[in-house]
Coordinates of C-alpha atoms in Angstrom, one line a residue:
Chain A
X1 CA -17.1 11.7 -15.9
X2 CA -15.2 10.3 -12.9
X3 CA -12.0 10.5 -15.1
X4 CA -12.4 14.3 -15.7
X5 CA -13.1 14.8 -11.9
X6 CA -9.9 13.0 -11.2
X7 CA -8.0 15.3 -13.6
X8 CA -9.3 18.4 -12.2
X9 CA -8.5 17.3 -8.8
X10 CA -4.9 16.4 -9.8
X11 CA -4.5 19.7 -11.4
X12 CA -5.7 21.6 -8.5
X13 CA -3.5 19.9 -5.9
X14 CA -0.4 20.1 -8.2
X15 CA -1.0 23.8 -8.6
X16 CA -1.8 24.8 -4.8
X17 CA -0.5 22.2 -2.5
X18 CA 2.7 20.6 -4.0
X19 CA 6.1 21.8 -3.3
X20 CA 8.1 21.9 -6.6
X21 CA 11.6 21.3 -7.4
X22 CA 13.8 21.7 -10.4
X23 CA 13.1 18.8 -12.7
X24 CA 16.7 18.3 -13.7
X25 CA 17.7 18.0 -10.0
X26 CA 15.2 15.0 -9.8
X27 CA 16.2 13.4 -13.0
X28 CA 20.0 13.7 -12.4
X29 CA 19.4 12.3 -8.9
X30 CA 17.4 9.4 -10.1
X31 CA 19.9 8.7 -12.7
X32 CA 22.8 8.9 -10.2
X33 CA 20.9 6.3 -8.0
X34 CA 20.6 3.8 -10.7
X35 CA 24.0 4.3 -12.0
X36 CA 25.5 3.9 -8.5
X37 CA 23.5 0.6 -8.1
X38 CA 25.2 -0.6 -11.5
X39 CA 28.4 -0.1 -9.6
X40 CA 27.5 -1.6 -6.3
X41 CA 25.5 -4.7 -7.5
X42 CA 27.9 -6.7 -9.7
X43 CA 28.2 -10.4 -10.2
X44 CA 31.4 -11.0 -8.1
X45 CA 32.8 -13.7 -10.5
X46 CA 32.4 -11.6 -13.6
X47 CA 32.3 -8.1 -12.4
X48 CA 29.3 -7.4 -14.8
X49 CA 26.3 -5.5 -13.2
X50 CA 23.6 -7.8 -11.9
X51 CA 20.7 -6.2 -13.5
X52 CA 18.3 -8.5 -12.0
X53 CA 19.4 -7.7 -8.6
X54 CA 19.3 -3.9 -9.5
X55 CA 15.7 -4.3 -10.7
X56 CA 14.9 -6.0 -7.2
X57 CA 16.6 -3.3 -5.2
X58 CA 14.9 -0.4 -7.1
X59 CA 11.6 -2.2 -6.5
X60 CA 12.3 -2.5 -2.8
X61 CA 13.3 1.1 -2.4
X62 CA 10.2 2.1 -4.3
X63 CA 8.1 -0.1 -2.1
X64 CA 9.4 1.8 1.0
X65 CA 8.7 5.2 -0.7
X66 CA 5.2 4.1 -1.6
X67 CA 4.4 3.1 2.1
X68 CA 5.0 6.7 3.1
X69 CA 4.0 8.6 0.0
X70 CA 0.5 7.3 0.2
X71 CA 0.1 9.2 3.4
X72 CA 1.1 12.4 1.8
X73 CA -1.0 11.8 -1.2
X74 CA -4.2 11.3 1.0
X75 CA -3.3 14.2 3.2
X76 CA -3.0 16.4 0.1
X77 CA -6.0 15.2 -1.6
X78 CA -8.5 14.5 1.2
X79 CA -9.7 17.9 1.9
X80 CA -10.6 18.3 -1.9
X81 CA -13.1 15.5 -1.4
X82 CA -11.5 12.1 -0.3
X83 CA -14.2 9.6 -1.8
X84 CA -12.6 6.2 -1.6
X85 CA -12.3 4.4 -4.7
X86 CA -15.4 2.3 -5.4
X87 CA -13.7 -0.1 -7.9
X88 CA -10.5 -0.8 -9.4
X89 CA -11.2 1.4 -12.4
X90 CA -11.5 4.4 -10.2
X91 CA -8.2 3.5 -8.5
X92 CA -6.4 3.4 -11.9
X93 CA -7.8 6.9 -12.7
X94 CA -6.6 8.1 -9.5
X95 CA -3.2 6.7 -9.8
X96 CA -2.8 8.1 -13.3
X97 CA -4.6 11.5 -13.1
X98 CA -3.8 12.5 -9.4
X99 CA -0.9 10.4 -8.1
X100 CA 1.4 10.7 -11.0
X101 CA 0.2 14.3 -11.7
X102 CA 1.0 15.7 -8.2
X103 CA 4.2 13.9 -7.7
X104 CA 5.8 13.9 -11.2
X105 CA 3.5 16.2 -13.2
X106 CA 2.9 13.6 -15.8
X107 CA -0.3 12.0 -16.6
X108 CA -0.1 8.5 -18.0
X109 CA -2.9 7.0 -20.1
X110 CA -4.9 4.2 -18.6
X111 CA -5.1 1.6 -21.3
X112 CA -5.4 -2.1 -22.2
X113 CA -7.7 -3.4 -19.4
X114 CA -8.1 -7.0 -19.4
X115 CA -11.5 -8.6 -19.6
X116 CA -12.2 -8.9 -15.9
X117 CA -11.1 -5.3 -15.1
X118 CA -8.3 -6.4 -12.7
X119 CA -5.4 -5.3 -14.8
X120 CA -4.4 -2.3 -16.6
X121 CA -1.6 -0.5 -18.3
X122 CA -0.3 2.9 -17.6
X123 CA 1.1 4.4 -20.8
X124 CA 3.6 7.3 -20.2
X125 CA 3.8 9.8 -23.3
X126 CA 6.8 11.4 -21.5
X127 CA 8.8 10.4 -18.5
X128 CA 10.9 13.2 -17.1
X129 CA 13.3 11.0 -15.2
X130 CA 14.3 9.2 -18.3
X131 CA 15.5 12.5 -19.9
X132 CA 19.4 12.3 -20.7
X133 CA 19.4 8.6 -20.1
X134 CA 21.3 6.1 -22.1
X135 CA 21.3 2.4 -20.9
X136 CA 24.8 1.0 -20.7
X137 CA 25.9 -0.5 -24.1
X138 CA 26.9 -3.8 -22.9
X139 CA 24.3 -5.8 -24.7
X140 CA 22.6 -6.9 -21.6
X141 CA 21.3 -3.7 -20.0
X142 CA 19.0 -3.2 -23.0
X143 CA 17.3 -6.7 -22.3
X144 CA 17.4 -6.9 -18.4
X145 CA 17.5 -3.4 -16.8
X146 CA 14.1 -1.7 -16.1
X147 CA 15.6 1.8 -15.5
X148 CA 12.3 2.9 -14.0
X149 CA 11.6 -0.1 -11.8
X150 CA 11.6 2.1 -8.6
X151 CA 8.0 3.4 -9.7
X152 CA 6.5 -0.2 -9.8
X153 CA 7.7 -0.5 -6.1
X154 CA 6.0 2.9 -5.4
X155 CA 2.7 2.0 -6.8
X156 CA 2.9 -1.4 -4.9
X157 CA 3.7 0.1 -1.6
X158 CA 1.1 2.9 -1.9
X159 CA -1.5 0.3 -2.9
X160 CA -0.7 -2.1 -0.1
X161 CA -1.3 0.7 2.5
X162 CA -4.9 1.2 1.1
X163 CA -5.7 -2.7 1.2
X164 CA -4.9 -3.6 -2.2
X165 CA -2.2 -6.0 -3.1
X166 CA -1.1 -5.7 -6.7
X167 CA 1.5 -6.8 -9.1
X168 CA 3.2 -3.9 -11.1
X169 CA 5.7 -4.3 -13.7
X170 CA 7.2 -2.7 -16.8
X171 CA 6.3 -4.2 -20.1
X172 CA 7.9 -1.7 -22.2
X173 CA 10.2 1.2 -22.0
X174 CA 11.3 3.5 -24.7
X175 CA 14.8 3.4 -23.2
X176 CA 15.1 -0.2 -24.4
X177 CA 13.9 0.9 -27.9
X178 CA 10.3 0.0 -27.5
X179 CA 7.7 2.3 -29.0
X180 CA 6.0 3.0 -25.6
X181 CA 6.7 3.1 -22.0
X182 CA 4.0 0.9 -20.2
X183 CA 3.5 -0.2 -16.6
X184 CA 1.2 -3.1 -16.2
X185 CA -0.7 -3.0 -12.9
X186 CA -2.7 -6.1 -11.9
X187 CA -4.9 -6.6 -8.8
X188 CA -4.0 -9.7 -6.8
X189 CA -6.5 -9.3 -3.9
X190 CA -8.0 -6.9 -1.4
X191 CA -6.2 -7.1 1.9
X192 CA -8.7 -8.0 4.7
X193 CA -8.7 -6.0 7.9
X194 CA -6.2 -7.4 10.4
X195 CA -7.7 -8.8 13.6
X196 CA -6.3 -7.9 17.2
X197 CA -4.4 -10.8 18.6
X198 CA -6.2 -12.8 21.0
X199 CA -5.8 -12.2 24.5
X200 CA -6.2 -15.5 26.1
Chain B
X1 CA -13.4 21.7 26.8
X2 CA -11.0 19.1 28.0
X3 CA -9.2 16.3 26.4
X4 CA -8.6 13.1 28.6
X5 CA -6.5 11.1 26.2
X6 CA -5.3 10.5 22.7
X7 CA -4.4 7.3 20.9
X8 CA -3.2 6.3 17.3
X9 CA -3.5 2.7 16.1
X10 CA -1.7 1.4 12.9
X11 CA -3.1 -1.1 10.4
X12 CA -1.6 -3.9 12.3
X13 CA -4.0 -3.1 15.2
X14 CA -0.9 -1.9 17.1
X15 CA -1.2 1.1 19.5
X16 CA 1.7 3.4 18.0
X17 CA 1.0 6.5 20.1
X18 CA -0.9 7.3 23.4
X19 CA -0.9 10.3 25.5
X20 CA -3.0 11.1 28.6
X21 CA -3.7 14.6 29.5
X22 CA -4.4 14.0 33.2
X23 CA -3.4 17.3 34.6
X24 CA -5.8 19.3 32.5
X25 CA -7.6 22.2 34.2
X26 CA -8.4 21.1 37.7
X27 CA -10.8 24.1 38.0
X28 CA -13.4 22.3 35.9
X29 CA -13.6 19.5 38.1
X30 CA -16.3 21.2 40.5
X31 CA -18.5 21.9 37.5
X32 CA -19.0 18.5 36.1
X33 CA -21.5 16.8 38.5
X34 CA -20.2 13.3 37.6
X35 CA -16.5 14.2 37.9
X36 CA -14.9 14.3 41.2
X37 CA -11.2 14.0 42.4
X38 CA -9.8 15.9 39.3
X39 CA -10.6 15.9 35.7
X40 CA -10.3 12.1 34.8
X41 CA -13.4 10.0 35.2
X42 CA -13.1 7.3 37.8
X43 CA -13.7 4.6 35.0
X44 CA -10.7 5.8 33.2
X45 CA -8.5 6.2 36.2
X46 CA -9.2 2.8 37.4
X47 CA -7.8 1.1 34.3
X48 CA -4.4 0.5 36.0
X49 CA -2.4 -0.5 33.1
X50 CA -2.0 1.7 29.8
X51 CA -1.6 -1.5 27.9
X52 CA -5.1 -3.1 29.0
X53 CA -6.6 0.4 28.3
X54 CA -5.4 0.5 24.8
X55 CA -6.5 -3.0 24.2
X56 CA -9.9 -2.2 25.4
X57 CA -10.2 0.9 23.3
X58 CA -9.0 -1.0 20.3
X59 CA -11.5 -3.8 20.7
X60 CA -14.2 -1.3 21.3
X61 CA -13.7 0.8 18.0
X62 CA -12.9 -2.5 16.2
X63 CA -16.4 -3.7 17.0
X64 CA -18.2 -0.5 16.7
X65 CA -16.7 0.2 13.2
X66 CA -17.8 -3.3 12.1
X67 CA -21.2 -2.8 13.6
X68 CA -21.7 0.5 11.8
X69 CA -20.7 -1.0 8.5
X70 CA -23.1 -3.8 8.9
X71 CA -25.9 -1.8 9.8
X72 CA -25.3 1.3 7.7
X73 CA -23.6 -0.1 4.6
X74 CA -19.9 -0.6 3.5
X75 CA -19.3 3.4 3.3
X76 CA -20.7 4.1 6.8
X77 CA -18.4 4.9 9.6
X78 CA -18.8 5.4 13.0
X79 CA -17.8 9.0 14.4
X80 CA -18.1 9.0 18.1
X81 CA -20.0 7.7 21.1
X82 CA -20.8 9.1 24.4
X83 CA -21.3 8.1 28.0
X84 CA -22.0 10.0 31.0
X85 CA -18.3 10.5 31.8
X86 CA -16.5 10.8 28.5
X87 CA -16.9 11.0 24.7
X88 CA -14.8 9.0 22.3
X89 CA -14.1 10.5 18.9
X90 CA -12.8 8.4 16.1
X91 CA -11.3 9.1 12.8
X92 CA -9.9 6.5 10.3
X93 CA -7.7 7.3 7.4
X94 CA -7.8 5.2 4.2
X95 CA -4.6 3.6 5.3
X96 CA -6.3 2.4 8.3
X97 CA -4.6 4.5 10.8
X98 CA -7.1 5.1 13.5
X99 CA -7.1 8.2 15.6
X100 CA -9.0 8.1 19.0
X101 CA -9.6 11.0 21.3
X102 CA -11.4 10.9 24.7
X103 CA -12.8 14.1 25.8
X104 CA -15.3 15.6 28.0
X105 CA -18.8 14.5 27.1
X106 CA -19.9 18.0 26.2
X107 CA -17.4 18.5 23.6
X108 CA -18.8 18.7 19.9
X109 CA -17.7 17.1 16.8
X110 CA -13.9 16.5 16.5
X111 CA -13.6 14.8 13.2
X112 CA -12.0 18.0 11.6
X113 CA -9.6 18.2 14.5
X114 CA -8.4 14.6 14.2
X115 CA -8.2 15.0 10.5
X116 CA -5.9 18.1 10.9
X117 CA -3.8 16.1 13.5
X118 CA -3.2 13.4 11.0
X119 CA -2.8 15.8 7.9
X120 CA -0.6 18.5 9.4
X121 CA 1.1 16.7 12.2
X122 CA 1.4 13.1 11.7
X123 CA 2.0 13.2 8.1
X124 CA 4.4 16.1 8.3
X125 CA 6.6 15.1 11.3
X126 CA 6.2 11.3 11.5
X127 CA 5.6 10.0 8.2
X128 CA 8.1 12.3 6.3
X129 CA 10.7 11.8 9.0
X130 CA 13.5 9.9 7.5
X131 CA 14.5 8.6 10.8
X132 CA 11.1 7.2 11.8
X133 CA 10.4 3.6 10.6
X134 CA 7.7 3.0 8.1
X135 CA 6.0 0.6 10.4
X136 CA 6.2 1.1 14.1
X137 CA 6.1 -2.6 15.2
X138 CA 7.0 -4.2 18.5
X139 CA 5.4 -1.4 20.6
X140 CA 8.0 1.1 20.1
X141 CA 5.6 3.6 18.8
X142 CA 6.0 7.1 17.6
X143 CA 8.6 8.7 19.9
X144 CA 8.9 12.0 18.0
X145 CA 9.7 15.3 19.6
X146 CA 8.4 17.4 16.7
X147 CA 5.0 15.5 16.8
X148 CA 4.7 15.7 20.5
X149 CA 5.4 19.4 20.5
X150 CA 3.2 20.1 17.6
X151 CA 0.4 18.1 19.1
X152 CA 0.6 20.0 22.3
X153 CA 0.7 23.4 20.6
X154 CA -2.2 22.4 18.4
X155 CA -4.5 21.3 21.2
X156 CA -3.7 24.5 23.2
X157 CA -4.5 26.7 20.1
X158 CA -7.8 24.9 19.6
X159 CA -8.6 25.5 23.2
X160 CA -8.6 21.9 24.2
X161 CA -5.7 22.2 26.7
X162 CA -5.2 25.1 29.2
X163 CA -2.4 27.3 28.2

């Protein structure tokens, strides 16, 4: 019920209120970004790309994007009925069916809930920015680099702005030879309202 | 219809934008029985420092929204309150940006207006500006010409400010 409503909303916002760009431009830009990072962030001693640092950097960039993107997301969706999510399950539906839909035109499946309902997986059937991508064949990128790590940062940053602190990380990626591409999102806590500082 | 002042607070309880529209239509001053000496109510004019005033306003809306939630349930929100001299309109986004507008007490519901200021002006010009910081900490606030200009034009087009 709620899930089909989210799907409809995503469809509508994507059709009517989203500016589109050529997908290949986005794909190649993102690929270039990651590729540049593999040049910039190298272990000075061995001159091998420091994949852990690249993951961190992508995450940080994504976080900054998410902090702003959420505002655009809310502005685009709110006149179509901005009911705040009542629970984490609704949040998951909104991220998958509206968030990813209007910004990337993909709709990941929400799966693999844990028992407490605090953690879910987003399974991507298709990932446009992974097109044309081959990870470096140095024997380490396959194990260490999360090519799509920017998106974890985006999810984290966006949810932080709506009072949810989450952990987001990739658990599998077809680029690494896995069967699926899955992001795991875990709710850590709801952020309390900040109080104004005391005057006296 | 006239607007006295406009404020934006961010989620860190910081005032990131404030503007006073003091010069607004002096012609009206004779009509409002409680208003003398121009358009701004004495209570507002007396607040000598902007800083004190924004703190006061934040304190007020902070308490009021909490009270509204306690009495009316978690989904309840307070929209406005009115005194003999002014009316305070309030709009909060899910990201806890708080938009506050002080107007003439006769003005009707301004929620849609505040929503539009957020969706079409703040998001477009401030949030999407690559030069604007993501967080406006340290009291620097939003200093953005496009936003200022857009806000002014919007208010005029809504008939809230004289042309």
